[in-house]
């Protein structure tokens, strides 16, 4: 039968705090890693990507860190705002094909 | 400007019926992707097109699933003899070219198979 409810990992933060969302990936041969944001009822929205030969990349209020040793990716959001509330997905890209993680729900309390 | 559009937004069908889902990518985008998203899950890659050719169909779950693309425009995803486990949101995305990581997603089609 169909699953009931969402059992995503959830991160709750206060407005203004920094948020860190983590992701483990599986393929050491992946070329790129991407973070997407998905608001309720909408398609995912690209946030930032990082090439596999980089360790860190910064965007506007966001930083992605890549640790290839332990196959770990993180997204840091500075000064989190209520509008940042969404589900965040990481994806690894191998030969143009993305494999998505399950997602983390970020809840920002005003 | 116009983004990626998908139709219908919602589709309810009976088990065993065929359904056709449509995606209109951003004009000029040569790469087009289809994904399936089950409730509370991440996106599952189905197929991508570079122009009207599909270099990788490995994500299609079964031979009941097929997709076509006309030139560098509209794409249709067809599911034959639908099953209850096909119930999901089907998302389409386009990007300027294959290898461009920034994909632009449509709002999705929510398919419910009774």
Tab-separated table of C-alpha atoms in Angstrom:
chain	number	residue	atom	x	y	z
A	1	UNK	CA	0.000	0.000	0.000
A	2	UNK	CA	1.002	3.635	-0.193
A	3	UNK	CA	3.203	4.969	2.566
A	4	UNK	CA	1.557	7.364	4.958
A	5	UNK	CA	3.159	10.667	5.857
A	6	UNK	CA	6.654	11.923	5.307
A	7	UNK	CA	9.415	10.342	7.338
A	8	UNK	CA	12.226	12.559	6.156
A	9	UNK	CA	15.041	13.577	8.444
A	10	UNK	CA	14.090	16.974	9.833
A	11	UNK	CA	16.198	19.930	10.900
A	12	UNK	CA	14.501	22.640	12.940
A	13	UNK	CA	16.251	25.977	13.414
A	14	UNK	CA	15.452	29.450	14.607
A	15	UNK	CA	15.358	32.309	12.148
A	16	UNK	CA	18.792	33.885	11.937
A	17	UNK	CA	20.683	30.743	12.915
A	18	UNK	CA	22.993	28.918	10.536
A	19	UNK	CA	21.775	25.577	9.153
A	20	UNK	CA	23.855	22.611	8.138
A	21	UNK	CA	22.281	19.867	6.052
A	22	UNK	CA	24.261	16.699	5.484
A	23	UNK	CA	24.298	14.078	2.784
A	24	UNK	CA	26.205	10.846	2.251
A	25	UNK	CA	26.840	9.683	-1.289
A	26	UNK	CA	27.888	6.349	-2.666
A	27	UNK	CA	29.815	6.672	-5.919
A	28	UNK	CA	33.405	7.806	-5.624
A	29	UNK	CA	33.460	8.301	-9.421
A	30	UNK	CA	30.744	10.967	-9.425
A	31	UNK	CA	31.657	14.073	-11.408
A	32	UNK	CA	29.543	16.698	-9.701
A	33	UNK	CA	27.372	17.132	-6.662
A	34	UNK	CA	24.333	19.355	-6.519
A	35	UNK	CA	21.959	20.694	-3.904
A	36	UNK	CA	18.316	21.321	-4.707
A	37	UNK	CA	15.553	22.964	-2.700
A	38	UNK	CA	11.976	21.769	-3.056
A	39	UNK	CA	9.082	23.706	-1.618
A	40	UNK	CA	5.758	22.022	-1.053
A	41	UNK	CA	3.882	21.386	-4.289
A	42	UNK	CA	6.685	22.638	-6.507
A	43	UNK	CA	9.479	21.136	-8.526
A	44	UNK	CA	13.042	21.204	-7.183
A	45	UNK	CA	15.086	24.363	-7.592
A	46	UNK	CA	18.838	24.313	-8.195
A	47	UNK	CA	20.842	25.908	-5.386
A	48	UNK	CA	24.513	25.211	-5.981
A	49	UNK	CA	26.824	22.601	-7.437
A	50	UNK	CA	30.398	21.550	-6.799
A	51	UNK	CA	32.839	19.694	-9.009
A	52	UNK	CA	34.358	16.539	-7.595
A	53	UNK	CA	37.877	18.047	-7.577
A	54	UNK	CA	36.825	20.848	-5.248
A	55	UNK	CA	36.370	20.844	-1.479
A	56	UNK	CA	34.312	23.962	-1.016
A	57	UNK	CA	32.183	26.334	-2.984
A	58	UNK	CA	30.312	29.399	-1.832
A	59	UNK	CA	27.194	31.042	-3.155
A	60	UNK	CA	24.864	33.645	-1.837
A	61	UNK	CA	24.287	32.686	1.830
A	62	UNK	CA	25.130	29.067	1.015
A	63	UNK	CA	28.308	27.032	1.179
A	64	UNK	CA	28.764	23.474	0.007
A	65	UNK	CA	31.516	21.318	1.462
A	66	UNK	CA	32.694	18.080	-0.102
A	67	UNK	CA	34.655	15.456	1.799
A	68	UNK	CA	35.597	12.756	-0.654
A	69	UNK	CA	37.426	10.703	1.951
A	70	UNK	CA	34.215	9.855	3.742
A	71	UNK	CA	31.879	10.533	0.786
A	72	UNK	CA	30.092	13.310	2.588
A	73	UNK	CA	28.500	16.488	1.312
A	74	UNK	CA	27.043	19.324	3.340
A	75	UNK	CA	25.083	22.474	2.652
A	76	UNK	CA	25.464	25.373	5.013
A	77	UNK	CA	22.874	28.125	4.956
A	78	UNK	CA	23.828	31.334	6.738
A	79	UNK	CA	21.277	33.447	8.604
A	80	UNK	CA	18.431	31.055	7.845
A	81	UNK	CA	15.140	32.701	6.941
A	82	UNK	CA	11.557	31.399	7.056
A	83	UNK	CA	11.617	31.312	3.258
A	84	UNK	CA	14.351	28.699	3.456
A	85	UNK	CA	11.863	26.190	4.859
A	86	UNK	CA	11.726	23.352	2.325
A	87	UNK	CA	13.038	19.878	1.593
A	88	UNK	CA	16.680	19.861	0.508
A	89	UNK	CA	18.066	17.142	-1.728
A	90	UNK	CA	21.622	16.341	-2.635
A	91	UNK	CA	22.396	14.652	-5.925
A	92	UNK	CA	25.527	13.067	-7.336
A	93	UNK	CA	26.106	13.214	-11.067
A	94	UNK	CA	27.825	10.382	-12.894
A	95	UNK	CA	28.000	10.492	-16.700
A	96	UNK	CA	25.240	13.136	-16.789
A	97	UNK	CA	22.880	10.962	-14.733
A	98	UNK	CA	21.834	12.290	-11.319
A	99	UNK	CA	21.182	10.089	-8.318
A	100	UNK	CA	19.234	11.873	-5.626
A	101	UNK	CA	19.302	11.409	-1.896
A	102	UNK	CA	16.102	11.073	0.094
A	103	UNK	CA	16.027	14.654	1.326
A	104	UNK	CA	16.070	16.600	4.564
A	105	UNK	CA	13.196	18.771	5.687
A	106	UNK	CA	14.333	22.160	6.989
A	107	UNK	CA	11.895	23.980	9.261
A	108	UNK	CA	12.698	27.560	10.179
A	109	UNK	CA	10.901	28.988	13.178
A	110	UNK	CA	10.379	32.762	13.250
B	1	UNK	CA	9.803	34.221	-19.016
B	2	UNK	CA	8.174	30.850	-19.498
B	3	UNK	CA	9.543	28.001	-17.450
B	4	UNK	CA	9.056	24.280	-17.851
B	5	UNK	CA	5.401	23.339	-18.011
B	6	UNK	CA	3.794	19.957	-17.520
B	7	UNK	CA	0.322	18.666	-18.168
B	8	UNK	CA	-1.910	17.510	-16.740
B	9	UNK	CA	-1.125	18.721	-13.242
B	10	UNK	CA	-3.136	15.857	-11.785
B	11	UNK	CA	-4.197	12.578	-13.313
B	12	UNK	CA	-6.349	9.915	-11.721
B	13	UNK	CA	-6.673	6.689	-13.645
B	14	UNK	CA	-7.810	3.138	-13.164
B	15	UNK	CA	-5.382	0.272	-12.946
B	16	UNK	CA	-4.672	-1.145	-16.375
B	17	UNK	CA	-5.297	2.061	-18.309
B	18	UNK	CA	-2.609	3.886	-20.303
B	19	UNK	CA	-1.596	7.443	-19.450
B	20	UNK	CA	0.379	10.072	-21.318
B	21	UNK	CA	2.198	12.857	-19.524
B	22	UNK	CA	3.454	15.927	-21.323
B	23	UNK	CA	6.421	18.201	-20.763
B	24	UNK	CA	7.168	21.497	-22.496
B	25	UNK	CA	10.773	22.481	-21.769
B	26	UNK	CA	12.245	25.957	-21.814
B	27	UNK	CA	12.727	27.073	-25.386
B	28	UNK	CA	16.255	26.371	-26.577
B	29	UNK	CA	17.052	23.808	-23.925
B	30	UNK	CA	18.476	20.758	-25.630
B	31	UNK	CA	18.558	18.443	-22.605
B	32	UNK	CA	15.363	17.106	-21.056
B	33	UNK	CA	14.997	14.782	-18.086
B	34	UNK	CA	12.138	12.777	-16.601
B	35	UNK	CA	12.019	11.787	-12.930
B	36	UNK	CA	9.598	10.010	-10.635
B	37	UNK	CA	9.103	11.097	-7.049
B	38	UNK	CA	7.206	8.898	-4.660
B	39	UNK	CA	5.757	10.339	-1.478
B	40	UNK	CA	8.493	11.273	0.956
B	41	UNK	CA	11.242	10.102	-1.366
B	42	UNK	CA	13.928	11.661	-3.483
B	43	UNK	CA	13.805	11.871	-7.233
B	44	UNK	CA	14.266	8.703	-9.248
B	45	UNK	CA	15.863	9.246	-12.660
B	46	UNK	CA	13.888	7.715	-15.527
B	47	UNK	CA	15.320	8.936	-18.845
B	48	UNK	CA	17.022	11.886	-20.459
B	49	UNK	CA	17.031	13.307	-23.971
B	50	UNK	CA	19.752	15.170	-25.787
B	51	UNK	CA	17.766	16.732	-28.595
B	52	UNK	CA	15.348	14.026	-29.642
B	53	UNK	CA	17.629	11.098	-28.900
B	54	UNK	CA	17.666	9.276	-25.584
B	55	UNK	CA	21.231	8.205	-24.753
B	56	UNK	CA	20.210	6.648	-21.465
B	57	UNK	CA	16.947	4.838	-20.818
B	58	UNK	CA	18.317	2.792	-17.966
B	59	UNK	CA	16.076	4.394	-15.371
B	60	UNK	CA	12.799	3.317	-16.956
B	61	UNK	CA	11.282	0.877	-14.424
B	62	UNK	CA	9.782	-1.540	-16.941
B	63	UNK	CA	8.814	-1.930	-20.575
B	64	UNK	CA	5.453	-0.364	-19.711
B	65	UNK	CA	7.263	2.976	-19.597
B	66	UNK	CA	8.325	4.810	-22.745
B	67	UNK	CA	9.154	8.369	-23.706
B	68	UNK	CA	9.490	10.391	-26.855
B	69	UNK	CA	10.665	13.846	-27.721
B	70	UNK	CA	9.911	15.882	-30.801
B	71	UNK	CA	13.001	17.767	-31.895
B	72	UNK	CA	14.152	19.945	-29.038
B	73	UNK	CA	10.686	20.659	-27.743
B	74	UNK	CA	7.834	18.756	-26.183
B	75	UNK	CA	8.308	15.339	-24.628
B	76	UNK	CA	5.740	12.750	-23.624
B	77	UNK	CA	6.098	10.003	-21.055
B	78	UNK	CA	3.711	7.119	-21.597
B	79	UNK	CA	2.851	4.504	-19.028
B	80	UNK	CA	0.951	1.515	-20.348
B	81	UNK	CA	-1.241	-0.762	-18.266
B	82	UNK	CA	-0.766	1.377	-15.183
B	83	UNK	CA	-0.298	-0.271	-11.798
B	84	UNK	CA	-0.892	1.139	-8.337
B	85	UNK	CA	2.847	1.322	-7.706
B	86	UNK	CA	3.084	3.816	-10.591
B	87	UNK	CA	1.342	6.390	-8.398
B	88	UNK	CA	3.806	9.233	-7.892
B	89	UNK	CA	4.663	12.730	-9.033
B	90	UNK	CA	6.376	12.718	-12.408
B	91	UNK	CA	8.765	15.622	-12.838
B	92	UNK	CA	10.321	16.937	-15.988
B	93	UNK	CA	13.396	19.173	-16.139
B	94	UNK	CA	15.319	20.845	-18.918
B	95	UNK	CA	18.759	22.372	-19.162
B	96	UNK	CA	20.566	24.282	-21.898
B	97	UNK	CA	22.677	21.247	-22.730
B	98	UNK	CA	23.700	17.891	-21.356
B	99	UNK	CA	26.360	18.400	-18.733
B	100	UNK	CA	24.917	21.690	-17.549
B	101	UNK	CA	24.116	20.895	-13.951
B	102	UNK	CA	21.452	23.529	-13.475
B	103	UNK	CA	18.235	21.803	-14.391
B	104	UNK	CA	14.990	23.739	-14.441
B	105	UNK	CA	12.074	21.718	-13.172
B	106	UNK	CA	8.422	21.809	-14.037
B	107	UNK	CA	5.722	21.598	-11.355
B	108	UNK	CA	5.155	17.907	-11.985
B	109	UNK	CA	2.187	15.688	-12.782
B	110	UNK	CA	0.655	13.893	-9.823
B	111	UNK	CA	-0.482	10.467	-11.021
B	112	UNK	CA	-2.848	8.403	-8.927
B	113	UNK	CA	-3.664	4.874	-10.040
B	114	UNK	CA	-6.748	3.444	-8.359
